[in-house]
Amino acid sequence: MLPEFETIARTAAVAFVLLIPGAAAAAGFEWHSVRYGRRGRDWGLRLLLFSGVWLAAGFWVWHSLALRYWDDLVTRRPVSWWVYLVPLGFVVVPYLVGWGLGWLTAKHPRRMRRLLGVNRAPTAWDQLFGSREAGFIRCRLRSGRWVGGLYGNAEPIPSHAATGNERWDVYIAQAVFFDEIGVPARDDEGELWLTGSGLLLESQEIESLEFIVIPDPADGG
């Protein structure tokens, strides 16, 4: 005999609640840094892992609160005001933990790799642009033309690389002039000769792409 619908609904609801901490942490992390490994087959396991660790760490707290206040909540009897803040431990705190890890990963990607492990990006494009590091791009198009520029945060629109779709593209915030053999042009003072605009490239237009990381002064570069 199939289980009753009410039983199935309750089981699904409980499973959903138990996954909330992991989902909140992932949302906070990806506010700053997207780890493309989340598209892998093990993404569900990572979600379960963080939720399990969080629930295990606070097991005695959740257990004690449930024993003491569950009947009062079900029967709608008055309880202390702070009991209504308990759901924050399921959503806000994991979100802040993920947010903090994401911020550290964005600021110190190389150091955080030692803690979070290697980012198993599904494609080389994801691996290259997933680090969010600033760099200089030199690109040869299928037409034979050389283009590129500075990839990093800039006003009014920062550089960005989109992935995950059938058509990938990259936006270079500060484009640079190149000569016919791929050498970036420079002005009379020896500085890169910027075009004064950004550059949007689609992957099917690119024959080869070179990415030179610009060292972060904070890391001693």
XYZ file of C-alpha atoms in Angstrom, residues 9-221:
213
model
C 4.026 15.790 2.394
C 5.358 15.924 5.939
C 8.455 13.927 4.996
C 9.133 16.240 2.071
C 8.658 19.289 4.285
C 11.110 17.967 6.878
C 13.684 17.153 4.188
C 13.298 20.659 2.775
C 13.806 22.265 6.194
C 16.921 20.195 6.836
C 18.480 21.473 3.592
C 17.834 25.135 4.379
C 21.178 25.755 6.193
C 23.172 24.425 3.243
C 21.169 26.439 0.734
C 21.510 29.614 2.820
C 25.281 29.141 3.116
C 25.591 28.584 -0.650
C 23.582 31.747 -1.365
C 25.801 33.775 0.961
C 28.984 32.346 -0.529
C 27.949 33.041 -4.099
C 27.206 36.655 -3.292
C 30.956 37.193 -3.653
C 32.418 34.120 -5.268
C 30.953 31.446 -7.511
C 32.635 28.065 -7.244
C 31.748 26.413 -10.490
C 32.087 22.979 -8.922
C 28.500 23.468 -7.737
C 27.350 22.348 -11.174
C 29.066 19.017 -10.696
C 27.381 15.829 -9.671
C 28.612 16.275 -6.100
C 26.792 19.589 -5.563
C 23.903 17.827 -3.821
C 26.365 16.073 -1.518
C 27.995 19.379 -0.613
C 24.598 20.824 0.218
C 23.841 17.857 2.451
C 27.303 18.019 4.011
C 27.061 21.634 5.165
C 23.495 21.165 6.384
C 24.535 18.021 8.253
C 27.542 19.718 9.874
C 25.442 22.704 10.924
C 22.665 20.568 12.380
C 25.149 18.303 14.150
C 27.019 21.252 15.655
C 23.805 22.611 17.137
C 22.134 19.280 17.879
C 21.820 19.767 21.630
C 20.432 23.257 21.130
C 17.793 22.154 18.609
C 16.941 19.078 20.693
C 16.555 21.023 23.937
C 14.412 23.710 22.337
C 12.196 21.130 20.650
C 11.604 19.250 23.904
C 10.834 22.406 25.821
C 8.804 24.490 23.405
C 7.426 22.244 20.644
C 4.145 21.424 22.401
C 3.637 25.088 23.297
C 4.115 26.106 19.670
C 1.778 23.413 18.364
C -0.948 24.319 20.863
C -0.258 28.047 20.367
C 0.553 28.715 23.985
C 2.675 31.796 24.783
C 6.441 31.307 24.695
C 9.424 33.561 25.264
C 9.966 36.091 22.487
C 13.489 34.859 21.745
C 12.160 31.435 20.712
C 10.862 33.049 17.548
C 14.448 33.998 16.692
C 15.536 30.345 16.528
C 14.795 30.079 12.764
C 17.569 32.647 12.284
C 19.973 29.876 13.198
C 18.716 27.952 10.184
C 18.874 30.798 7.688
C 20.703 33.970 8.722
C 23.693 32.461 10.539
C 24.545 29.924 7.780
C 24.097 32.711 5.224
C 26.563 34.920 7.121
C 29.048 32.040 7.372
C 28.805 31.468 3.620
C 29.004 35.219 2.978
C 32.179 35.449 5.030
C 33.805 32.527 3.233
C 32.810 34.031 -0.119
C 34.295 37.392 0.828
C 37.562 35.790 1.908
C 37.660 33.701 -1.281
C 37.143 36.776 -3.449
C 39.820 38.757 -1.570
C 42.369 35.972 -1.125
C 41.584 33.271 -3.709
C 44.955 31.534 -3.521
C 44.992 31.317 0.261
C 41.387 30.136 0.476
C 42.052 27.320 -1.979
C 44.078 25.674 0.784
C 40.993 25.673 3.009
C 38.232 25.011 0.479
C 40.213 22.776 -1.847
C 40.710 22.903 -5.586
C 37.755 24.283 -7.513
C 36.763 21.482 -9.884
C 35.433 23.682 -12.647
C 33.613 21.763 -15.389
C 35.428 23.611 -18.188
C 38.729 25.410 -18.673
C 36.752 28.630 -19.249
C 35.170 28.275 -15.788
C 38.535 27.551 -14.210
C 40.154 30.589 -15.813
C 37.519 33.175 -15.006
C 36.150 31.600 -11.821
C 39.038 32.963 -9.766
C 37.829 36.554 -10.243
C 41.467 37.652 -10.423
C 42.397 40.767 -12.359
C 44.449 40.282 -15.474
C 45.380 41.345 -18.968
C 43.716 39.556 -21.886
C 45.259 39.214 -25.323
C 42.964 37.506 -27.782
C 43.257 36.516 -31.426
C 39.949 36.366 -33.252
C 39.126 33.913 -36.022
C 39.236 36.873 -38.401
C 42.929 37.329 -37.564
C 42.432 40.543 -35.600
C 44.079 40.990 -32.187
C 41.985 42.433 -29.355
C 42.041 42.491 -25.576
C 42.549 44.708 -22.584
C 42.364 44.934 -18.821
C 40.063 42.423 -17.126
C 39.015 43.519 -13.651
C 36.821 45.859 -11.647
C 36.209 49.133 -13.436
C 33.581 51.840 -13.598
C 30.859 52.017 -14.697
C 30.709 48.324 -15.729
C 33.226 45.800 -14.343
C 34.621 42.963 -16.424
C 32.624 39.766 -16.446
C 32.783 36.267 -17.924
C 29.533 34.347 -18.387
C 29.568 30.564 -18.327
C 27.205 27.655 -18.180
C 25.312 28.390 -21.347
C 25.833 27.005 -24.806
C 27.344 30.343 -25.827
C 29.992 31.779 -23.487
C 31.141 35.360 -23.598
C 33.531 37.690 -21.802
C 33.305 41.442 -21.269
C 36.590 43.342 -20.982
C 36.017 46.603 -19.118
C 39.005 48.493 -20.538
C 39.928 47.581 -24.090
C 43.398 48.266 -25.485
C 44.580 48.942 -29.028
C 46.732 46.208 -30.629
C 48.902 46.238 -33.726
C 48.702 43.665 -36.522
C 51.038 41.174 -34.818
C 49.322 41.267 -31.432
C 51.490 43.752 -29.545
C 49.477 46.121 -27.296
C 49.903 49.754 -28.287
C 51.354 52.301 -25.871
C 51.216 56.074 -25.685
C 54.129 58.507 -25.554
C 54.493 57.931 -21.813
C 54.724 54.172 -22.213
C 51.270 53.470 -20.779
C 48.807 51.110 -22.427
C 46.765 52.906 -25.062
C 43.175 52.402 -23.975
C 40.363 52.661 -26.476
C 38.130 54.376 -23.919
C 35.454 51.685 -24.079
C 34.758 48.081 -23.131
C 34.844 45.032 -25.363
C 32.393 42.129 -25.543
C 33.648 38.851 -27.027
C 31.747 35.656 -27.765
C 33.528 32.329 -27.572
C 32.818 31.350 -31.182
C 34.726 34.457 -32.327
C 37.873 33.534 -30.369
C 40.722 31.541 -31.882
C 43.085 31.841 -28.904
C 43.041 33.718 -25.611
C 45.949 34.594 -23.332
C 45.300 35.651 -19.739
C 48.107 37.291 -17.742
C 47.325 37.652 -14.041
C 48.014 41.077 -12.551
C 49.615 40.500 -9.115
C 47.658 41.800 -6.143
C 49.805 44.229 -4.085
C 48.118 42.916 -0.926
C 49.591 39.485 -1.650
C 53.081 40.867 -2.052
C 52.886 40.895 -5.871
